[in-house]
Coordinates of N, CA and C in Angstrom, one line a residue:
M1158 N 148.2 97.0 121.5 CA 148.4 96.7 120.1 C 149.2 95.4 120.0
P1159 N 148.6 94.3 119.4 CA 149.3 93.1 119.3 C 150.6 93.2 118.4
D1160 N 151.6 92.3 118.8 CA 152.8 92.3 117.9 C 152.5 91.6 116.6
A1161 N 153.5 91.5 115.7 CA 153.3 91.0 114.4 C 152.9 89.5 114.4
F1162 N 153.6 88.7 115.3 CA 153.3 87.3 115.4 C 151.9 87.1 115.9
T1163 N 151.5 87.8 116.9 CA 150.1 87.7 117.4 C 149.1 88.0 116.3
E1164 N 149.3 89.1 115.5 CA 148.5 89.5 114.4 C 148.4 88.3 113.4
L1165 N 149.5 87.7 113.1 CA 149.5 86.5 112.2 C 148.7 85.4 112.7
C1166 N 148.8 85.1 114.0 CA 148.0 84.0 114.6 C 146.5 84.4 114.6
I1167 N 146.1 85.6 114.8 CA 144.7 86.1 114.8 C 144.2 85.8 113.3
E1168 N 145.0 86.2 112.4 CA 144.6 86.0 111.0 C 144.5 84.6 110.6
M1169 N 145.3 83.7 111.2 CA 145.3 82.3 110.9 C 144.0 81.6 111.5
L1170 N 143.6 82.1 112.7 CA 142.5 81.5 113.4 C 141.1 82.1 113.0
S1171 N 141.2 83.3 112.4 CA 139.9 84.1 112.2 C 138.9 83.4 111.3
P1172 N 139.3 82.5 110.4 CA 138.2 81.9 109.6 C 137.2 81.1 110.4
L1173 N 137.6 80.8 111.7 CA 136.6 80.1 112.6 C 135.8 81.0 113.4
G1174 N 136.0 82.3 113.4 CA 135.3 83.3 114.1 C 136.1 84.4 114.7
P1175 N 135.5 85.4 115.3 CA 136.3 86.4 115.9 C 137.3 85.9 116.9
V1176 N 138.5 86.4 116.9 CA 139.5 85.9 117.8 C 139.8 87.1 118.8
R1177 N 139.7 86.7 120.1 CA 140.0 87.6 121.2 C 141.3 87.2 121.9
V1178 N 142.1 88.2 122.2 CA 143.4 87.9 122.8 C 143.4 88.4 124.2
R1179 N 143.9 87.6 125.2 CA 144.0 88.1 126.6 C 145.4 87.7 127.1
R1180 N 146.0 88.6 127.8 CA 147.3 88.4 128.4 C 147.2 87.4 129.5
M1181 N 148.1 86.5 129.6 CA 148.1 85.5 130.7 C 149.5 84.9 130.9
F1182 N 149.9 84.7 132.1 CA 151.1 84.0 132.5 C 152.3 84.4 131.7
G1183 N 152.4 85.7 131.3 CA 153.6 86.1 130.5 C 153.4 85.8 129.0
G1184 N 152.3 85.2 128.7 CA 152.0 85.0 127.2 C 150.7 85.5 126.9
Q1185 N 150.0 84.9 126.0 CA 148.7 85.4 125.6 C 147.8 84.1 125.3
G1186 N 146.5 84.3 125.7 CA 145.5 83.3 125.4 C 144.7 83.7 124.2
L1187 N 144.3 82.8 123.3 CA 143.5 83.2 122.2 C 142.2 82.5 122.3
Y1188 N 141.1 83.2 122.1 CA 139.7 82.7 122.3 C 138.9 82.9 121.0
I1189 N 138.2 81.9 120.7 CA 137.2 82.0 119.6 C 135.8 81.7 120.2
D1190 N 134.9 82.6 120.0 CA 133.6 82.5 120.6 C 133.6 82.1 122.1
G1191 N 134.5 82.8 122.8 CA 134.6 82.6 124.2 C 135.3 81.3 124.6
L1192 N 135.8 80.5 123.7 CA 136.5 79.2 124.0 C 138.0 79.4 123.9
F1193 N 138.7 78.9 124.9 CA 140.1 79.1 124.9 C 140.8 78.0 124.0
V1194 N 141.3 78.5 122.9 CA 141.8 77.5 121.8 C 143.3 77.5 121.7
A1195 N 144.0 78.5 122.1 CA 145.4 78.6 121.8 C 146.2 79.5 122.8
I1196 N 147.5 79.2 122.9 CA 148.4 80.0 123.7 C 149.5 80.5 122.8
I1197 N 149.9 81.7 123.0 CA 151.1 82.3 122.4 C 152.1 82.5 123.5
D1198 N 153.2 81.9 123.4 CA 154.3 82.0 124.4 C 155.6 82.0 123.7
D1199 N 156.4 83.0 124.0 CA 157.8 83.1 123.5 C 157.8 83.1 122.0
G1200 N 156.8 83.7 121.3 CA 156.8 83.8 119.9 C 156.4 82.5 119.2
Q1201 N 155.7 81.6 119.9 CA 155.2 80.3 119.4 C 153.8 80.2 119.7
L1202 N 153.0 79.6 118.7 CA 151.6 79.3 118.8 C 151.4 77.8 119.3
F1203 N 150.6 77.6 120.2 CA 150.2 76.3 120.7 C 148.7 76.2 120.7
L1204 N 148.2 75.1 120.1 CA 146.8 74.9 119.9 C 146.3 73.8 120.9
K1205 N 145.1 74.0 121.4 CA 144.5 73.0 122.3 C 144.3 71.6 121.7
S1206 N 144.7 70.6 122.4 CA 144.5 69.2 122.0 C 143.8 68.5 123.1
D1207 N 143.4 67.3 122.8 CA 142.8 66.4 123.9 C 142.9 65.0 123.5
D1208 N 142.3 64.1 124.2 CA 142.4 62.7 123.9 C 141.9 62.3 122.5
V1209 N 140.9 63.0 122.1 CA 140.2 62.7 120.8 C 141.2 63.1 119.6
N1210 N 141.9 64.2 119.7 CA 142.7 64.6 118.5 C 144.2 64.5 118.7
R1211 N 144.6 63.9 119.9 CA 146.0 63.8 120.2 C 146.8 63.1 119.1
T1212 N 146.2 62.0 118.6 CA 147.0 61.2 117.6 C 147.3 62.0 116.3
R1213 N 146.4 62.9 116.0 CA 146.7 63.8 114.8 C 148.0 64.7 115.1
F1214 N 148.0 65.2 116.3 CA 149.2 66.1 116.6 C 150.4 65.2 116.8
D1215 N 150.3 64.0 117.4 CA 151.4 63.1 117.5 C 152.0 62.7 116.1
A1216 N 151.1 62.4 115.2 CA 151.5 61.9 113.9 C 152.2 63.1 113.1
A1217 N 151.9 64.3 113.4 CA 152.5 65.4 112.7 C 153.8 65.9 113.5
G1218 N 154.1 65.3 114.6 CA 155.3 65.6 115.4 C 155.2 67.0 116.1
C1219 N 154.0 67.3 116.5 CA 153.7 68.6 117.1 C 154.2 68.6 118.6
A1220 N 155.1 69.5 118.9 CA 155.6 69.6 120.3 C 154.6 70.2 121.3
H1221 N 154.7 69.7 122.5 CA 153.8 70.2 123.6 C 154.3 71.6 124.1
F1222 N 153.3 72.3 124.6 CA 153.7 73.5 125.4 C 154.0 73.1 126.8
T1223 N 155.2 73.4 127.3 CA 155.7 73.0 128.6 C 156.1 74.3 129.3
F1224 N 156.0 74.2 130.7 CA 156.5 75.3 131.5 C 157.1 74.7 132.8
P1225 N 158.1 75.4 133.3 CA 158.7 74.9 134.6 C 157.9 75.2 135.8
K1226 N 157.8 74.2 136.7 CA 157.2 74.3 138.0 C 157.8 73.4 139.0
D1227 N 158.3 74.0 140.1 CA 158.9 73.3 141.1 C 160.1 72.4 140.6
G1228 N 160.9 73.0 139.7 CA 162.0 72.3 139.2 C 161.8 71.2 138.1
E1229 N 160.5 71.1 137.7 CA 160.2 70.1 136.7 C 159.4 70.8 135.6
D1230 N 159.4 70.2 134.4 CA 158.6 70.7 133.3 C 157.2 70.1 133.3
V1231 N 156.2 71.0 133.3 CA 154.8 70.5 133.2 C 154.5 70.5 131.7
I1232 N 153.9 69.3 131.3 CA 153.5 69.1 129.9 C 152.0 69.4 129.8
T1233 N 151.6 70.3 129.0 CA 150.2 70.6 128.8 C 149.6 69.9 127.6
S1234 N 148.3 70.1 127.4 CA 147.6 69.6 126.3 C 147.7 70.5 125.0
Y1235 N 148.4 71.6 125.2 CA 148.5 72.5 124.0 C 149.7 72.1 123.2
R1236 N 149.5 72.1 121.9 CA 150.6 71.6 120.9 C 150.9 72.6 119.8
R1237 N 152.1 72.6 119.4 CA 152.5 73.5 118.2 C 151.8 72.9 117.0
P1238 N 151.3 73.7 116.1 CA 150.9 73.2 114.8 C 152.1 72.9 113.9
P1239 N 151.9 72.1 112.9 CA 153.1 71.9 112.0 C 153.5 73.3 111.4
E1240 N 154.8 73.4 111.2 CA 155.4 74.7 110.7 C 154.7 75.2 109.4
E1241 N 154.4 74.3 108.5 CA 153.7 74.7 107.3 C 152.3 75.3 107.5
A1242 N 151.7 75.0 108.6 CA 150.4 75.5 108.9 C 150.4 77.0 109.1
L1243 N 151.6 77.5 109.6 CA 151.7 78.9 109.8 C 151.9 79.7 108.5
E1244 N 151.9 79.1 107.4 CA 152.2 79.7 106.1 C 150.9 80.4 105.5
S1245 N 149.7 79.8 105.9 CA 148.5 80.4 105.3 C 147.3 79.9 106.1
P1246 N 146.2 80.7 106.1 CA 145.0 80.3 106.8 C 144.4 79.0 106.3
P1247 N 144.4 78.7 105.0 CA 143.9 77.4 104.6 C 144.7 76.2 105.1
L1248 N 146.0 76.4 105.3 CA 146.8 75.3 105.9 C 146.6 75.2 107.4
M1249 N 146.3 76.3 108.0 CA 146.1 76.3 109.5 C 144.7 75.8 109.8
L1250 N 143.7 76.0 108.9 CA 142.3 75.7 109.2 C 142.0 74.4 109.8
P1251 N 142.6 73.2 109.3 CA 142.3 72.0 109.9 C 142.8 71.8 111.3
W1252 N 144.0 72.4 111.6 CA 144.5 72.4 112.9 C 143.8 73.3 113.9
A1253 N 143.3 74.5 113.4 CA 142.5 75.4 114.2 C 141.2 74.7 114.5
R1254 N 140.6 74.0 113.6 CA 139.4 73.3 113.8 C 139.5 72.2 114.9
L1255 N 140.7 71.5 114.9 CA 140.9 70.5 115.9 C 141.0 71.2 117.3
A1256 N 141.6 72.3 117.4 CA 141.7 73.1 118.6 C 140.4 73.6 119.1
L1257 N 139.6 74.1 118.2 CA 138.2 74.6 118.6 C 137.4 73.4 119.0
E1258 N 137.4 72.3 118.3 CA 136.6 71.1 118.7 C 137.1 70.6 120.1
A1259 N 138.4 70.6 120.4 CA 138.8 70.2 121.7 C 138.3 71.2 122.8
A1260 N 138.4 72.5 122.5 CA 137.9 73.5 123.4 C 136.4 73.3 123.7
L1261 N 135.6 73.0 122.6 CA 134.2 72.8 122.8 C 133.9 71.6 123.6
R1262 N 134.7 70.5 123.4 CA 134.5 69.3 124.2 C 134.8 69.6 125.7
A1263 N 135.8 70.3 125.9 CA 136.2 70.7 127.3 C 135.1 71.5 128.0
A1264 N 134.6 72.5 127.2 CA 133.5 73.4 127.8 C 132.3 72.6 128.0
N1265 N 131.9 71.6 127.1 CA 130.7 70.8 127.4 C 130.9 69.9 128.5
A1266 N 132.1 69.3 128.7 CA 132.4 68.4 129.8 C 132.3 69.2 131.2
K1267 N 132.8 70.4 131.1 CA 132.8 71.3 132.3 C 131.3 71.6 132.7
A1268 N 130.5 71.9 131.7 CA 129.1 72.3 131.9 C 128.3 71.1 132.4
A1269 N 128.6 69.9 131.9 CA 127.9 68.7 132.3 C 128.3 68.3 133.8
K1270 N 129.6 68.5 134.1 CA 130.0 68.3 135.5 C 129.3 69.3 136.4
A1271 N 129.2 70.5 136.0 CA 128.6 71.5 136.9 C 127.1 71.2 137.1
A1272 N 126.5 70.7 136.0 CA 125.0 70.4 136.1 C 124.8 69.2 137.0
A1273 N 125.7 68.2 136.9 CA 125.6 67.0 137.7 C 125.8 67.4 139.2
T1274 N 126.8 68.3 139.5 CA 127.0 68.7 140.8 C 125.8 69.5 141.4
A1275 N 125.2 70.3 140.5 CA 124.0 71.1 140.9 C 122.9 70.2 141.2
A1276 N 122.7 69.1 140.4 CA 121.6 68.2 140.6 C 121.8 67.4 141.9
R1277 N 123.0 67.0 142.2 CA 123.3 66.3 143.5 C 123.0 67.2 144.7
R1278 N 123.5 68.5 144.5 CA 123.3 69.4 145.6 C 121.8 69.7 145.8
S1279 N 121.0 69.8 144.8 CA 119.6 70.0 144.9 C 118.9 68.8 145.5
A1280 N 119.2 67.6 145.1 CA 118.6 66.4 145.7 C 119.0 66.3 147.2
A1281 N 120.2 66.7 147.6 CA 120.6 66.6 149.0 C 119.8 67.7 149.8
Q1282 N 119.6 68.9 149.2 CA 118.8 69.9 149.9 C 117.4 69.5 150.0
Q1283 N 116.8 68.8 149.0 CA 115.4 68.4 149.1 C 115.3 67.3 150.2
R1284 N 116.2 66.4 150.3 CA 116.2 65.4 151.3 C 116.3 66.0 152.7
A1285 N 117.2 67.0 152.8 CA 117.3 67.7 154.1 C 116.0 68.4 154.5
A1286 N 115.4 69.0 153.5 CA 114.2 69.8 153.8 C 113.0 68.8 154.2
Q1287 N 113.0 67.6 153.6 CA 112.0 66.7 153.9 C 112.2 66.2 155.3
K1288 N 113.4 66.0 155.8 CA 113.7 65.6 157.1 C 113.2 66.6 158.1
K1289 N 113.4 67.9 157.8 CA 113.0 69.0 158.7 C 111.5 69.2 158.7
A1290 N 110.8 68.9 157.7 CA 109.4 69.2 157.6 C 108.6 68.3 158.6
P1291 N 107.7 68.9 159.3 CA 106.9 68.0 160.2 C 106.1 67.0 159.4
A1292 N 105.9 65.9 160.1 CA 105.1 64.8 159.4 C 103.7 65.2 159.3
R1293 N 103.1 64.9 158.2 CA 101.7 65.2 158.0 C 100.8 64.1 158.5
P1294 N 99.8 64.4 159.2 CA 98.9 63.3 159.7 C 98.2 62.7 158.5
R1295 N 98.1 61.3 158.7 CA 97.4 60.6 157.6 C 95.9 60.7 157.7
R1296 N 95.3 60.7 156.6 CA 93.8 60.7 156.6 C 93.3 59.3 156.8
A1297 N 92.2 59.2 157.5 CA 91.6 57.8 157.7 C 90.8 57.3 156.6

């Protein structure tokens, strides 16, 4: 059973689709349509950002999600939404859309990279198979 803050976050993000919550790294990951769009950690919501929407988060003064690793803070691409966005779903909606769009771009980039890797692997396998195949005699 999710806590009250998690329930609030689910309510805020649900206009974009069904929200699924998974436990992770001592916090929770929030998914919309299978896309990882947000993190809840220590009672705070962090939305996915990327190079395309970073300036919007910067302009609103949205803090990064950070975590300690090897004595240093690791800064992630996940950002807090503006405080007023947590007041109602309509105020959260533009920020949630930015997170969903960033998650979609990341998923598309991952799929394109996998497809390119598979194409290179297939081409290499075809070249290797051609080298192993016996030469066909030419017709006169």
